Amino acid sequence: MRYTGAIFEVKALDVEIGSITGGGRYDNLTGIFGMPGLSGVGISFGADRIYDVLNALDLYPKDSMNATQILFINFGERETAYCLPIIYKVRAKGFRAEIYPDAAKMKKQMSYANAKQIPFVALAGENEINEGKVMLKNMETGEQQLLTPDELLVAINK
């Protein structure tokens, strides 16, 4: 399908990259669906290109790069189900927390925490779940503590 009316593009001024946003008008847009005579206007954002521009110009706020204060390691569905209420509690107290999006290898998840300079990592495997606790690792000192969710809040607040 080709644009049939006004076309627009948005380019970043200080980065050599193609359009980051574009769009335009289509006459008879619905004709391909059996409803001729209706026109339309569309717009599209190039998320990857916008990301590239932000990186090239270093436009991210410095504190957003290490926004997460505690990462919960993802060992699987059961462990995630155990961690989610704890994460909710941590966030309710004003801490920035996330859980790794999938049950990847532990080394990959810890590398992610290091790369993002996340100060604490929480682990809850079978033993921790059975005790109603989590293992908290201080990524700077390497110190580990087995804590209840309430004790965890105190420990990350120091």
PDB file of C-alpha atoms in Angstrom:
ATOM      1  CA  MET A   1       0.000   0.000   0.000  1.00  0.00           C
ATOM      2  CA  ARG A   2       1.292   3.462  -0.868  1.00  0.00           C
ATOM      3  CA  TYR A   3       0.667   6.808   0.718  1.00  0.00           C
ATOM      4  CA  THR A   4      -1.764   8.889  -1.347  1.00  0.00           C
ATOM      5  CA  GLY A   5      -1.760  12.179   0.523  1.00  0.00           C
ATOM      6  CA  ALA A   6       0.387  14.077   2.985  1.00  0.00           C
ATOM      7  CA  ILE A   7       3.460  12.171   4.135  1.00  0.00           C
ATOM      8  CA  PHE A   8       5.580  13.111   7.110  1.00  0.00           C
ATOM      9  CA  GLU A   9       8.851  11.946   8.613  1.00  0.00           C
ATOM     10  CA  VAL A  10      10.666  12.883  11.792  1.00  0.00           C
ATOM     11  CA  LYS A  11      14.458  12.780  11.857  1.00  0.00           C
ATOM     12  CA  ALA A  12      16.905  13.305  14.685  1.00  0.00           C
ATOM     13  CA  LEU A  13      18.972  16.426  14.029  1.00  0.00           C
ATOM     14  CA  ASP A  14      22.231  15.397  15.680  1.00  0.00           C
ATOM     15  CA  VAL A  15      22.465  11.730  14.649  1.00  0.00           C
ATOM     16  CA  GLU A  16      23.016  10.259  11.203  1.00  0.00           C
ATOM     17  CA  ILE A  17      20.108   7.840  11.103  1.00  0.00           C
ATOM     18  CA  GLY A  18      17.002   7.469   8.980  1.00  0.00           C
ATOM     19  CA  SER A  19      13.550   8.541  10.078  1.00  0.00           C
ATOM     20  CA  ILE A  20      12.559   7.795  13.662  1.00  0.00           C
ATOM     21  CA  THR A  21       8.858   8.482  13.060  1.00  0.00           C
ATOM     22  CA  GLY A  22       6.765   8.588   9.919  1.00  0.00           C
ATOM     23  CA  GLY A  23       3.283   8.370   8.543  1.00  0.00           C
ATOM     24  CA  GLY A  24       0.788   9.714   6.099  1.00  0.00           C
ATOM     25  CA  ARG A  25      -2.591   9.529   4.434  1.00  0.00           C
ATOM     26  CA  TYR A  26      -4.086   6.590   2.561  1.00  0.00           C
ATOM     27  CA  ASP A  27      -7.070   7.136   0.261  1.00  0.00           C
ATOM     28  CA  ASN A  28      -9.467   4.210   0.156  1.00  0.00           C
ATOM     29  CA  LEU A  29      -7.656   2.541   3.083  1.00  0.00           C
ATOM     30  CA  THR A  30     -10.491   0.139   3.836  1.00  0.00           C
ATOM     31  CA  GLY A  31     -10.859  -0.880   0.189  1.00  0.00           C
ATOM     32  CA  ILE A  32      -8.531  -3.819   0.710  1.00  0.00           C
ATOM     33  CA  PHE A  33     -11.005  -5.098   3.335  1.00  0.00           C
ATOM     34  CA  GLY A  34     -14.050  -4.792   1.079  1.00  0.00           C
ATOM     35  CA  MET A  35     -15.249  -1.398   2.336  1.00  0.00           C
ATOM     36  CA  PRO A  36     -14.226   1.103  -0.350  1.00  0.00           C
ATOM     37  CA  GLY A  37     -14.351   4.836   0.093  1.00  0.00           C
ATOM     38  CA  LEU A  38     -12.869   5.311   3.581  1.00  0.00           C
ATOM     39  CA  SER A  39      -9.515   7.038   3.898  1.00  0.00           C
ATOM     40  CA  GLY A  40      -7.128   6.928   6.813  1.00  0.00           C
ATOM     41  CA  VAL A  41      -4.087   8.517   8.363  1.00  0.00           C
ATOM     42  CA  GLY A  42      -1.391   6.540  10.150  1.00  0.00           C
ATOM     43  CA  ILE A  43       1.750   7.110  12.161  1.00  0.00           C
ATOM     44  CA  SER A  44       4.524   4.806  13.283  1.00  0.00           C
ATOM     45  CA  PHE A  45       7.308   5.254  15.810  1.00  0.00           C
ATOM     46  CA  GLY A  46      10.613   3.460  15.284  1.00  0.00           C
ATOM     47  CA  ALA A  47      11.322   2.351  18.838  1.00  0.00           C
ATOM     48  CA  ASP A  48      14.689   0.810  17.903  1.00  0.00           C
ATOM     49  CA  ARG A  49      15.789   3.965  16.153  1.00  0.00           C
ATOM     50  CA  ILE A  50      14.632   6.211  19.002  1.00  0.00           C
ATOM     51  CA  TYR A  51      16.610   3.983  21.359  1.00  0.00           C
ATOM     52  CA  ASP A  52      19.680   4.315  19.097  1.00  0.00           C
ATOM     53  CA  VAL A  53      19.352   8.131  19.116  1.00  0.00           C
ATOM     54  CA  LEU A  54      19.044   8.212  22.920  1.00  0.00           C
ATOM     55  CA  ASN A  55      22.180   6.069  23.189  1.00  0.00           C
ATOM     56  CA  ALA A  56      24.153   8.080  20.631  1.00  0.00           C
ATOM     57  CA  LEU A  57      23.353  11.388  22.323  1.00  0.00           C
ATOM     58  CA  ASP A  58      23.593   9.984  25.882  1.00  0.00           C
ATOM     59  CA  LEU A  59      20.169  11.372  26.723  1.00  0.00           C
ATOM     60  CA  TYR A  60      19.160   8.915  29.433  1.00  0.00           C
ATOM     61  CA  PRO A  61      18.963  10.421  32.910  1.00  0.00           C
ATOM     62  CA  LYS A  62      21.963   9.101  34.831  1.00  0.00           C
ATOM     63  CA  ASP A  63      19.859   7.761  37.696  1.00  0.00           C
ATOM     64  CA  SER A  64      17.630   5.782  35.334  1.00  0.00           C
ATOM     65  CA  MET A  65      20.517   3.508  34.384  1.00  0.00           C
ATOM     66  CA  ASN A  66      20.742   2.140  37.926  1.00  0.00           C
ATOM     67  CA  ALA A  67      17.127   2.666  38.868  1.00  0.00           C
ATOM     68  CA  THR A  68      16.591  -0.885  40.085  1.00  0.00           C
ATOM     69  CA  GLN A  69      17.630  -1.342  43.695  1.00  0.00           C
ATOM     70  CA  ILE A  70      16.895  -5.046  44.001  1.00  0.00           C
ATOM     71  CA  LEU A  71      16.657  -7.783  41.406  1.00  0.00           C
ATOM     72  CA  PHE A  72      14.794 -10.990  42.177  1.00  0.00           C
ATOM     73  CA  ILE A  73      16.351 -13.984  40.448  1.00  0.00           C
ATOM     74  CA  ASN A  74      13.916 -16.026  38.361  1.00  0.00           C
ATOM     75  CA  PHE A  75      14.259 -19.773  38.974  1.00  0.00           C
ATOM     76  CA  GLY A  76      10.901 -20.711  37.442  1.00  0.00           C
ATOM     77  CA  GLU A  77       7.141 -20.440  37.847  1.00  0.00           C
ATOM     78  CA  ARG A  78       6.877 -21.637  41.453  1.00  0.00           C
ATOM     79  CA  GLU A  79       9.674 -19.361  42.623  1.00  0.00           C
ATOM     80  CA  THR A  80       8.284 -16.397  40.697  1.00  0.00           C
ATOM     81  CA  ALA A  81       4.855 -16.937  42.268  1.00  0.00           C
ATOM     82  CA  TYR A  82       6.576 -16.897  45.674  1.00  0.00           C
ATOM     83  CA  CYS A  83       8.567 -13.725  44.890  1.00  0.00           C
ATOM     84  CA  LEU A  84       5.790 -11.601  43.375  1.00  0.00           C
ATOM     85  CA  PRO A  85       4.052 -10.748  46.693  1.00  0.00           C
ATOM     86  CA  ILE A  86       7.453  -9.900  48.188  1.00  0.00           C
ATOM     87  CA  ILE A  87       8.248  -7.646  45.223  1.00  0.00           C
ATOM     88  CA  TYR A  88       4.864  -5.966  45.721  1.00  0.00           C
ATOM     89  CA  LYS A  89       5.723  -5.350  49.369  1.00  0.00           C
ATOM     90  CA  VAL A  90       9.187  -4.008  48.469  1.00  0.00           C
ATOM     91  CA  ARG A  91       7.713  -1.634  45.890  1.00  0.00           C
ATOM     92  CA  ALA A  92       4.994  -0.505  48.304  1.00  0.00           C
ATOM     93  CA  LYS A  93       7.784   0.680  50.615  1.00  0.00           C
ATOM     94  CA  GLY A  94       9.203   2.820  47.799  1.00  0.00           C
ATOM     95  CA  PHE A  95      12.029   0.593  46.565  1.00  0.00           C
ATOM     96  CA  ARG A  96      12.613  -0.054  42.881  1.00  0.00           C
ATOM     97  CA  ALA A  97      12.476  -3.799  42.299  1.00  0.00           C
ATOM     98  CA  GLU A  98      12.270  -6.113  39.322  1.00  0.00           C
ATOM     99  CA  ILE A  99      12.275  -9.814  38.627  1.00  0.00           C
ATOM    100  CA  TYR A 100      14.327 -11.219  35.790  1.00  0.00           C
ATOM    101  CA  PRO A 101      11.875 -11.827  32.929  1.00  0.00           C
ATOM    102  CA  ASP A 102      12.615 -15.510  32.395  1.00  0.00           C
ATOM    103  CA  ALA A 103      14.243 -18.466  34.096  1.00  0.00           C
ATOM    104  CA  ALA A 104      17.626 -17.993  32.437  1.00  0.00           C
ATOM    105  CA  LYS A 105      20.846 -19.417  33.820  1.00  0.00           C
ATOM    106  CA  MET A 106      21.893 -17.907  37.130  1.00  0.00           C
ATOM    107  CA  LYS A 107      25.163 -16.598  35.641  1.00  0.00           C
ATOM    108  CA  LYS A 108      23.238 -14.627  33.007  1.00  0.00           C
ATOM    109  CA  GLN A 109      20.917 -13.121  35.623  1.00  0.00           C
ATOM    110  CA  MET A 110      23.810 -12.151  37.896  1.00  0.00           C
ATOM    111  CA  SER A 111      25.669 -10.635  34.918  1.00  0.00           C
ATOM    112  CA  TYR A 112      22.555  -8.591  34.196  1.00  0.00           C
ATOM    113  CA  ALA A 113      22.536  -7.331  37.806  1.00  0.00           C
ATOM    114  CA  ASN A 114      26.228  -6.423  37.556  1.00  0.00           C
ATOM    115  CA  ALA A 115      25.790  -4.667  34.205  1.00  0.00           C
ATOM    116  CA  LYS A 116      22.926  -2.575  35.574  1.00  0.00           C
ATOM    117  CA  GLN A 117      24.818  -1.969  38.838  1.00  0.00           C
ATOM    118  CA  ILE A 118      21.901  -3.254  40.905  1.00  0.00           C
ATOM    119  CA  PRO A 119      23.043  -3.159  44.538  1.00  0.00           C
ATOM    120  CA  PHE A 120      21.009  -6.149  45.802  1.00  0.00           C
ATOM    121  CA  VAL A 121      19.916  -9.493  44.413  1.00  0.00           C
ATOM    122  CA  ALA A 122      17.267 -11.663  46.072  1.00  0.00           C
ATOM    123  CA  LEU A 123      17.170 -15.408  45.540  1.00  0.00           C
ATOM    124  CA  ALA A 124      14.355 -17.742  46.530  1.00  0.00           C
ATOM    125  CA  GLY A 125      14.851 -21.392  45.696  1.00  0.00           C
ATOM    126  CA  GLU A 126      13.197 -24.424  47.216  1.00  0.00           C
ATOM    127  CA  ASN A 127      14.976 -24.152  50.593  1.00  0.00           C
ATOM    128  CA  GLU A 128      14.216 -20.437  51.001  1.00  0.00           C
ATOM    129  CA  ILE A 129      10.571 -20.960  50.032  1.00  0.00           C
ATOM    130  CA  ASN A 130      10.200 -23.792  52.566  1.00  0.00           C
ATOM    131  CA  GLU A 131      11.502 -21.443  55.272  1.00  0.00           C
ATOM    132  CA  GLY A 132       9.417 -18.444  54.110  1.00  0.00           C
ATOM    133  CA  LYS A 133      12.578 -16.444  53.464  1.00  0.00           C
ATOM    134  CA  VAL A 134      14.804 -15.085  50.687  1.00  0.00           C
ATOM    135  CA  MET A 135      18.566 -14.985  50.326  1.00  0.00           C
ATOM    136  CA  LEU A 136      19.703 -11.384  49.932  1.00  0.00           C
ATOM    137  CA  LYS A 137      23.063 -10.773  48.304  1.00  0.00           C
ATOM    138  CA  ASN A 138      24.789  -7.413  48.566  1.00  0.00           C
ATOM    139  CA  MET A 139      26.425  -7.091  45.151  1.00  0.00           C
ATOM    140  CA  GLU A 140      29.106  -4.679  46.403  1.00  0.00           C
ATOM    141  CA  THR A 141      30.337  -6.654  49.393  1.00  0.00           C
ATOM    142  CA  GLY A 142      29.261 -10.156  48.352  1.00  0.00           C
ATOM    143  CA  GLU A 143      27.642 -10.629  51.769  1.00  0.00           C
ATOM    144  CA  GLN A 144      24.602 -12.921  51.808  1.00  0.00           C
ATOM    145  CA  GLN A 145      21.841 -13.095  54.401  1.00  0.00           C
ATOM    146  CA  LEU A 146      18.841 -15.386  54.756  1.00  0.00           C
ATOM    147  CA  LEU A 147      15.970 -13.038  55.631  1.00  0.00           C
ATOM    148  CA  THR A 148      12.222 -12.862  56.030  1.00  0.00           C
ATOM    149  CA  PRO A 149      10.498 -10.394  53.696  1.00  0.00           C
ATOM    150  CA  ASP A 150      10.255  -7.855  56.549  1.00  0.00           C
ATOM    151  CA  GLU A 151      13.955  -8.256  57.390  1.00  0.00           C
ATOM    152  CA  LEU A 152      14.718  -7.831  53.677  1.00  0.00           C
ATOM    153  CA  LEU A 153      13.076  -4.396  53.724  1.00  0.00           C
ATOM    154  CA  VAL A 154      15.259  -3.318  56.621  1.00  0.00           C
ATOM    155  CA  ALA A 155      18.421  -4.673  55.002  1.00  0.00           C
ATOM    156  CA  ILE A 156      17.960  -2.868  51.675  1.00  0.00           C
ATOM    157  CA  ASN A 157      17.063   0.356  53.466  1.00  0.00           C
ATOM    158  CA  LYS A 158      20.538   0.638  55.036  1.00  0.00           C
TER     159      LYS A 158
END
